[in-house]
PDB file of C-alpha atoms and ligand atoms in Angstrom:
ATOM      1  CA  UNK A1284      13.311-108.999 -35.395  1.00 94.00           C
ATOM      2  CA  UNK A1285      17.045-109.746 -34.339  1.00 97.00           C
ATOM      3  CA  UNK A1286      19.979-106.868 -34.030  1.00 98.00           C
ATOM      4  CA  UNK A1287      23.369-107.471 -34.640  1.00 98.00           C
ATOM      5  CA  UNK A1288      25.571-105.551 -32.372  1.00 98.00           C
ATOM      6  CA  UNK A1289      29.768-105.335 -33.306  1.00 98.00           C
ATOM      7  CA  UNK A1290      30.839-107.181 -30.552  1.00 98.00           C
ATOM      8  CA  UNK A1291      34.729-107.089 -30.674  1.00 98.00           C
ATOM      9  CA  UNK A1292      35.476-104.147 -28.304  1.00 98.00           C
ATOM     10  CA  UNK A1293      33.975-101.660 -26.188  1.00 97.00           C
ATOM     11  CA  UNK A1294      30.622-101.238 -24.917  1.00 96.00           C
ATOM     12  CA  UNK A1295      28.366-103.987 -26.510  1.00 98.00           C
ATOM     13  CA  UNK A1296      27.145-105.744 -23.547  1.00 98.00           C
ATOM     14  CA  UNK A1297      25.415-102.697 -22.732  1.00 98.00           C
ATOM     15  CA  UNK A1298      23.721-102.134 -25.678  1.00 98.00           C
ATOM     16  CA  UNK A1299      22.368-105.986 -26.018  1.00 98.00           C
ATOM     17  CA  UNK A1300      20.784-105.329 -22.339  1.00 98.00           C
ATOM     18  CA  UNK A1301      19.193-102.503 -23.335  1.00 98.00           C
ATOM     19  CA  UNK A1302      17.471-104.273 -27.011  1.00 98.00           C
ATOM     20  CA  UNK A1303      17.026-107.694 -24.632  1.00 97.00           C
ATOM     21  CA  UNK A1304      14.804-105.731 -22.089  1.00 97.00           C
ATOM     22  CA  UNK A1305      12.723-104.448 -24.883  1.00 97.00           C
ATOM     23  CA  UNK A1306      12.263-107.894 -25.974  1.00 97.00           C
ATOM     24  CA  UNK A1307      14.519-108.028 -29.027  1.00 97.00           C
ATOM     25  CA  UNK A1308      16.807-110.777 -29.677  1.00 97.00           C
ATOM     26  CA  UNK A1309      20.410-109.694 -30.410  1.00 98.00           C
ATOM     27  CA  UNK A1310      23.150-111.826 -32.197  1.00 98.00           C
ATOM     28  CA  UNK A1311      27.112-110.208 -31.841  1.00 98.00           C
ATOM     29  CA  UNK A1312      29.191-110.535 -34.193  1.00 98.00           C
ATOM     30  CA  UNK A1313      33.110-111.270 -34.055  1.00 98.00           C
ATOM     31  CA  UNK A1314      33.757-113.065 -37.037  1.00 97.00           C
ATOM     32  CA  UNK A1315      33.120-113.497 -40.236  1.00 97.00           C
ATOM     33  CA  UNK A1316      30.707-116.251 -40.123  1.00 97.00           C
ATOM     34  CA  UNK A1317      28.643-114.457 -37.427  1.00 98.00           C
ATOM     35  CA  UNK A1318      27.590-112.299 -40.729  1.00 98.00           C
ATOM     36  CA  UNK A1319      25.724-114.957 -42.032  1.00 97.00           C
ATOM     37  CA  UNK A1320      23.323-115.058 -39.421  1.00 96.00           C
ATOM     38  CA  UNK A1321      19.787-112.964 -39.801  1.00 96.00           C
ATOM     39  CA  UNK A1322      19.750-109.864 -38.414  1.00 98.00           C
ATOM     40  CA  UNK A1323      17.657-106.550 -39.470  1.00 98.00           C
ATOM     41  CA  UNK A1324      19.561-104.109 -37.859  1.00 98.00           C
ATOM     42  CA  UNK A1325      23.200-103.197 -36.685  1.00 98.00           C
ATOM     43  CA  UNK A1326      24.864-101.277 -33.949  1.00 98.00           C
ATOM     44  CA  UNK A1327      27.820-100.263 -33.715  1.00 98.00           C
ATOM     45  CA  UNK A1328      29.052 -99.336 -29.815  1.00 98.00           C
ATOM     46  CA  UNK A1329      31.127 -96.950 -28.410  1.00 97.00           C
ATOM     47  CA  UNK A1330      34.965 -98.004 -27.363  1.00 97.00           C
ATOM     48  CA  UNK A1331      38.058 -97.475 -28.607  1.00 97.00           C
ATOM     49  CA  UNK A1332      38.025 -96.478 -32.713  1.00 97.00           C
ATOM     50  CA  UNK A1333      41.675 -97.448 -33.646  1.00 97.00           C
ATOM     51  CA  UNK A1334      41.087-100.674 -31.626  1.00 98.00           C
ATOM     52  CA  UNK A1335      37.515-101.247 -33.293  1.00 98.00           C
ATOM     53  CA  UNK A1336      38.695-100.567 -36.668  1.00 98.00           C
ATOM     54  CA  UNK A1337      41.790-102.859 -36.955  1.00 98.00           C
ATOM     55  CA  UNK A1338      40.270-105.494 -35.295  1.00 98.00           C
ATOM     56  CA  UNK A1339      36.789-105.660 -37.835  1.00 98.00           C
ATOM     57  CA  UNK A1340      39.662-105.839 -40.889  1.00 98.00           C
ATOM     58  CA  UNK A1341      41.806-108.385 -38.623  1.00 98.00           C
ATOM     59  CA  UNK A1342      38.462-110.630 -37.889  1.00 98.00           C
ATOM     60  CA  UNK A1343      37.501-109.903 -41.720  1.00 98.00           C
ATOM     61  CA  UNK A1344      34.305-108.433 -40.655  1.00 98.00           C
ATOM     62  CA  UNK A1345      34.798-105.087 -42.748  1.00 98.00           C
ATOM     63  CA  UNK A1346      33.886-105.704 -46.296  1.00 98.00           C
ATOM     64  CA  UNK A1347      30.589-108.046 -45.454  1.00 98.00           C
ATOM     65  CA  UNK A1348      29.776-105.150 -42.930  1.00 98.00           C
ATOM     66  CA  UNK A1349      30.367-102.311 -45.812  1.00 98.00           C
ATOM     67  CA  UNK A1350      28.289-104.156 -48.178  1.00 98.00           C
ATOM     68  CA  UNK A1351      25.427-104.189 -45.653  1.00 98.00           C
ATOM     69  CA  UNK A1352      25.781-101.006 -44.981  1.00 98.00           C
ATOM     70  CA  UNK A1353      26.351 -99.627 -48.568  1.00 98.00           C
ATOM     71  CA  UNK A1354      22.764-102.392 -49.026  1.00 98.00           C
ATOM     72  CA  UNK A1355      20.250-100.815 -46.593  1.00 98.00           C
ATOM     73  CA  UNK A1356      21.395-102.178 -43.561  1.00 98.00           C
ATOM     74  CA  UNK A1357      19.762-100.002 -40.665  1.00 98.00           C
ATOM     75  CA  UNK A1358      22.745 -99.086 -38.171  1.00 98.00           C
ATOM     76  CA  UNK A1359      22.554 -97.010 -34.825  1.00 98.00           C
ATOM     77  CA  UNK A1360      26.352 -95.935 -34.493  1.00 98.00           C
ATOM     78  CA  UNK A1361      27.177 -94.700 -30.968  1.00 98.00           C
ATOM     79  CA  UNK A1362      30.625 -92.606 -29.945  1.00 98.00           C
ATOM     80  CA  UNK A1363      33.627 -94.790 -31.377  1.00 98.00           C
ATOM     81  CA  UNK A1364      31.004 -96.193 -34.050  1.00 98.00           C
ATOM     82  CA  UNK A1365      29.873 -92.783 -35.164  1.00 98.00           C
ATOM     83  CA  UNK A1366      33.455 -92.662 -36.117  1.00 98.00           C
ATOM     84  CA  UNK A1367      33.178 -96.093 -37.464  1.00 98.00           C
ATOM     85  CA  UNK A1368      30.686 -94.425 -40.133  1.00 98.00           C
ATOM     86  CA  UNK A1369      32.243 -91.210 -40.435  1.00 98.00           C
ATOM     87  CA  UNK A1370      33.284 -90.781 -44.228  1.00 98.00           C
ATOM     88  CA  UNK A1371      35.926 -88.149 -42.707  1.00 98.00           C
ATOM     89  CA  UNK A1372      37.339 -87.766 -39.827  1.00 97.00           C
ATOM     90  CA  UNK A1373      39.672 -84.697 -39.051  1.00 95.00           C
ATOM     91  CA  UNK A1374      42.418 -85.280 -36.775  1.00 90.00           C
ATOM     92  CA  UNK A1375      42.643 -89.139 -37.685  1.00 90.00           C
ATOM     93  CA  UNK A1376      44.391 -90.378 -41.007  1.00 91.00           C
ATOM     94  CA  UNK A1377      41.672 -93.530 -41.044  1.00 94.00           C
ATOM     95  CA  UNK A1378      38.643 -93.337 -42.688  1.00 97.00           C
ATOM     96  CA  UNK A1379      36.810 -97.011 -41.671  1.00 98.00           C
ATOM     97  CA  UNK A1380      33.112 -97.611 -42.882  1.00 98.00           C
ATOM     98  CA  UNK A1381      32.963 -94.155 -44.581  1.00 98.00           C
ATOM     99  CA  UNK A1382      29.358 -94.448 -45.244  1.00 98.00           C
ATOM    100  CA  UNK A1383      27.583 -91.528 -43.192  1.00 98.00           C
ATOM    101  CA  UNK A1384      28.543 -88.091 -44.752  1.00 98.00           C
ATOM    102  CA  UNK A1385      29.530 -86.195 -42.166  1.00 98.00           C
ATOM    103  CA  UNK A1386      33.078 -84.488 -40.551  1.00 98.00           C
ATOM    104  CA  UNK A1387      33.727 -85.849 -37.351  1.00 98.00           C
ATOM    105  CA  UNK A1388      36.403 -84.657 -34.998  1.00 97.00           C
ATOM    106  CA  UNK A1389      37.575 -87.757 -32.119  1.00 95.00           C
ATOM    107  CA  UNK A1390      38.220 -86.867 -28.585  1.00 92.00           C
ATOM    108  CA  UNK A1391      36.668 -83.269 -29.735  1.00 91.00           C
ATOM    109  CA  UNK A1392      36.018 -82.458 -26.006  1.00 88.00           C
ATOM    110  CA  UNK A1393      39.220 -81.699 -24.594  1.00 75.00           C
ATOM    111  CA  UNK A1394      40.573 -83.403 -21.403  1.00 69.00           C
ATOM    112  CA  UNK A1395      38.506 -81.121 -18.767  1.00 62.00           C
ATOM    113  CA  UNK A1396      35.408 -81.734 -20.495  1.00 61.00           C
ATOM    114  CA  UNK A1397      36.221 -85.814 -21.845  1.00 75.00           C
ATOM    115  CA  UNK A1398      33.152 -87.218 -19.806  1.00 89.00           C
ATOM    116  CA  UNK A1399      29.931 -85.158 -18.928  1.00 93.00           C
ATOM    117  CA  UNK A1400      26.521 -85.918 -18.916  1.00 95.00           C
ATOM    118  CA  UNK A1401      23.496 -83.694 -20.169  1.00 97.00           C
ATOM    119  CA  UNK A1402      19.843 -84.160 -20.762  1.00 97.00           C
ATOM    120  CA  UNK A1403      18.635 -82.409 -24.205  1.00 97.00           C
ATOM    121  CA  UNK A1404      16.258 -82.148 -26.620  1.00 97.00           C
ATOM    122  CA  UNK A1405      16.354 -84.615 -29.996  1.00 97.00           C
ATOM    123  CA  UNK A1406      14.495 -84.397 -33.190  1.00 97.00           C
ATOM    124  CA  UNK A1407      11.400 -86.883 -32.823  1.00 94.00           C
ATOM    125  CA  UNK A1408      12.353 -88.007 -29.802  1.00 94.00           C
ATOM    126  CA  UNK A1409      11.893 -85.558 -27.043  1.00 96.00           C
ATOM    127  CA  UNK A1410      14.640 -84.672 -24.489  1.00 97.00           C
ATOM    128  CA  UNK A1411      16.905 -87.274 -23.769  1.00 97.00           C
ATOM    129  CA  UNK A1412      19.845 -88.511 -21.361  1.00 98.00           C
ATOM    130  CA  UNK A1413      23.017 -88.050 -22.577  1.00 98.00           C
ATOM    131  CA  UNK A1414      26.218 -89.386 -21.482  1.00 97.00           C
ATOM    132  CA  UNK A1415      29.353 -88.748 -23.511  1.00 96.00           C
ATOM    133  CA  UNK A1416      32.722 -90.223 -23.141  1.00 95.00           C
ATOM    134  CA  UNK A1417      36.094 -88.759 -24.123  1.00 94.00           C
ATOM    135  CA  UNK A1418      33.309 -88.356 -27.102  1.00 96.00           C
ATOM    136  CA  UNK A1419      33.599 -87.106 -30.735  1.00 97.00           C
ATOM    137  CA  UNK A1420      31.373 -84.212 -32.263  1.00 97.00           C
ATOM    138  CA  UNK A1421      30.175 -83.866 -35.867  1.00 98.00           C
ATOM    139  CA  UNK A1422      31.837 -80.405 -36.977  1.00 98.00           C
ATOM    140  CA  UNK A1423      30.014 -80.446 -40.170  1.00 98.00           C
ATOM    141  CA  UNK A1424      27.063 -82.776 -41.831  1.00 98.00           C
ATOM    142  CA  UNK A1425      26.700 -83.406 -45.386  1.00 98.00           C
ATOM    143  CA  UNK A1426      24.362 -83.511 -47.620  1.00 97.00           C
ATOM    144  CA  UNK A1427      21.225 -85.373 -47.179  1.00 98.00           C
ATOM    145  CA  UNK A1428      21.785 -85.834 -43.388  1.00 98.00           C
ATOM    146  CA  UNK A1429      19.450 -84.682 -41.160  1.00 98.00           C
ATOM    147  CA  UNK A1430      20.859 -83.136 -37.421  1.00 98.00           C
ATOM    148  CA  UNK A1431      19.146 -84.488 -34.612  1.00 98.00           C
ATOM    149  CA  UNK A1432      20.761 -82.768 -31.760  1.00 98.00           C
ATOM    150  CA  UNK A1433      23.173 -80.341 -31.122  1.00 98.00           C
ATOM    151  CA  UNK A1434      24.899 -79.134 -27.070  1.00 96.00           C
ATOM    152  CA  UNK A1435      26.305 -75.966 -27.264  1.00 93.00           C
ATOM    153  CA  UNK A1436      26.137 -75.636 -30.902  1.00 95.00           C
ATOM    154  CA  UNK A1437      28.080 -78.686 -31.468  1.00 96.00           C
ATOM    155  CA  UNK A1438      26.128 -81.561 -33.611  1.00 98.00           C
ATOM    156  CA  UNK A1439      26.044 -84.445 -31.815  1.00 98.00           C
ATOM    157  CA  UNK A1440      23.046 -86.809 -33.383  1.00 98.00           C
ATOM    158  CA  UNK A1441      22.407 -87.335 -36.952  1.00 98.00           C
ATOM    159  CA  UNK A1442      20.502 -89.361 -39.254  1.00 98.00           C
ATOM    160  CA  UNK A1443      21.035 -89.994 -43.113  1.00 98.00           C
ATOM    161  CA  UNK A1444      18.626 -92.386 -44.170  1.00 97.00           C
ATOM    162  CA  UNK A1445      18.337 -95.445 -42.205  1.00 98.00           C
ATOM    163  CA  UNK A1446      21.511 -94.853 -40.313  1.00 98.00           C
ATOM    164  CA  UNK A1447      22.161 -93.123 -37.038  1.00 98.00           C
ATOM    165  CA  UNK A1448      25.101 -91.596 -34.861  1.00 98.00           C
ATOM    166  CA  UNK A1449      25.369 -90.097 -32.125  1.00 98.00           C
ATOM    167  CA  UNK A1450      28.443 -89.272 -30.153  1.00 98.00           C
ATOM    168  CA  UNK A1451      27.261 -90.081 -26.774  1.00 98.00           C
ATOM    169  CA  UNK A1452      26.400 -93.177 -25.329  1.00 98.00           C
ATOM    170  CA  UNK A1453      22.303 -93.824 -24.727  1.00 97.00           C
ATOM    171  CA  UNK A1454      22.989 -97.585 -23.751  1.00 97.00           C
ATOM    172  CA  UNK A1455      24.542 -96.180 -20.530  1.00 96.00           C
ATOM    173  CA  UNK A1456      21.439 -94.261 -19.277  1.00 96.00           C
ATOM    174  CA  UNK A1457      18.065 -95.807 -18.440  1.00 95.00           C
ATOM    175  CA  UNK A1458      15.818 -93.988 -20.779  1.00 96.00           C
ATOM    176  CA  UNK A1459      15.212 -96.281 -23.865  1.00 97.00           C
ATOM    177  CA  UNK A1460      13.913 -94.077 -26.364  1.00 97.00           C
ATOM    178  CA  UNK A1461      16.709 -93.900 -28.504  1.00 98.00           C
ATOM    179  CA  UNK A1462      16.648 -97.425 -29.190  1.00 98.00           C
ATOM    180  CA  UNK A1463      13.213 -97.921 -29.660  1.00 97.00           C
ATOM    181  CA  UNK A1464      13.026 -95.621 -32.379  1.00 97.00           C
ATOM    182  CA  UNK A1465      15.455 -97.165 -33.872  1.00 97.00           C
ATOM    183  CA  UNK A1466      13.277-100.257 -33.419  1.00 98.00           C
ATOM    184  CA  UNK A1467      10.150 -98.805 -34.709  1.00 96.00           C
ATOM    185  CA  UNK A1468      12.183 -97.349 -37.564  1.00 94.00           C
ATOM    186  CA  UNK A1469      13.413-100.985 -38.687  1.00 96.00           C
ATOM    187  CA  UNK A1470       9.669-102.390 -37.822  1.00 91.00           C
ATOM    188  CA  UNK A1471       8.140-100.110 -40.341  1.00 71.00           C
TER     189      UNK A1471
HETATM  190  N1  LIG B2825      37.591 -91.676 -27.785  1.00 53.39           N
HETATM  191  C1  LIG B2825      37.093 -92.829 -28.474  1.00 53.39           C
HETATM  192  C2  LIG B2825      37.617 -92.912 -29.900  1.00 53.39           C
HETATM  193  O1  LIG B2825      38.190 -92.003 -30.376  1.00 53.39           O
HETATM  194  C3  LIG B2825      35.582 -92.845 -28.492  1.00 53.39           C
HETATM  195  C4  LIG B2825      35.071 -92.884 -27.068  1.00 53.39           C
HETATM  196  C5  LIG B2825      33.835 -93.702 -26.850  1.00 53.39           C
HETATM  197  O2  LIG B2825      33.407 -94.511 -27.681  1.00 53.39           O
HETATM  198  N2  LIG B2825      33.297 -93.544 -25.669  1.00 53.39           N
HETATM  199  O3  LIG B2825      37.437 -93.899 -30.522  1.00 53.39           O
END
């Protein structure tokens, strides 16, 4: 198996630790030809949005991405790649991927509460670390998609299909469950 992890801002490095010291090999992708390389599964980190999204339409990453996306493609979208996914986002014009049905509100937390850290429960998973950085929250999920967690009644992890987001950042803390049920999800 081989993950591709969006590798043109932000917190990637961290992520391909995590999937390396579970034994997965990781390819990261910052151009266009980087897409034709074999991978089974995507992530998108957390980082900057605005920064994110014009660079993956600079680099020409976007529509090979989209297609992948729109085709199956697996994706575990963390913080700025939740709003990556987001197919609205309320107090940003941009819309990027637009692929995960939900409403998600950027820097949602306010400036006393930008960064915190909380352990809590998650659908399948058991309780969890979470760290979340100047992070979004879903204020409303379509459709289809399936909440995973919620802190103080906000949503904060979903799952439509095959793809994931969450607006905190589980590359940051130690406990690896997150990703490998994202693994065993792709294995099966
Ligand atoms: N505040 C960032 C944004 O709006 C997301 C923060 C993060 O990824 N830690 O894109």
């Amino acid at each position: 198996m081989q993950i591709a992890i969006l590798a043109v801002q932000g917190a990637f490095i961290e992520h391909r630790k995590k999937l390396e010291g579970l034994g997965v090999s990781c390819v990261e992708l910052r151009k266009k030809e980087d897409l034709q390389k074999s991978f089974d599964g995507l992530i998108l980190p957390g980082g900057e949005s605005t920064v994110q999204g014009k660079l993956i339409k600079e680099l020409d990453l976007y529509g090979g991405l989209k297609k992948r996306i729109q085709a199956g493609m697996p994706v575990l979208a963390t913080c700025a790649g939740l709003i990556l996914l987001a197919e609205e986002l309320v107090n940003d014009e941009h819309v990027y991927f637009g692929t995960l049905p939900v409403r998600v509100k950027r820097n949602a937390y306010g400036r006393q509460l930008g960064s915190f850290h909380t352990v809590q429960e998650m659908k399948g998973i058991g309780k969890v670390p979470m760290t979340f950085i100047r992070a979004p929250y879903i204020e409303e999920a379509g459709e289809g998609v399936e909440v995973l967690a919620a802190v103080n009644n906000r949503i904060v992890a979903v799952r439509y299909g095959v793809q994931f987001g969450m607006s905190f950042h589980p590359e940051l803390d130690e406990n690896n469950r997150i990703h490998e049920a994202f693994l065993n999800m792709i294995g099966k």
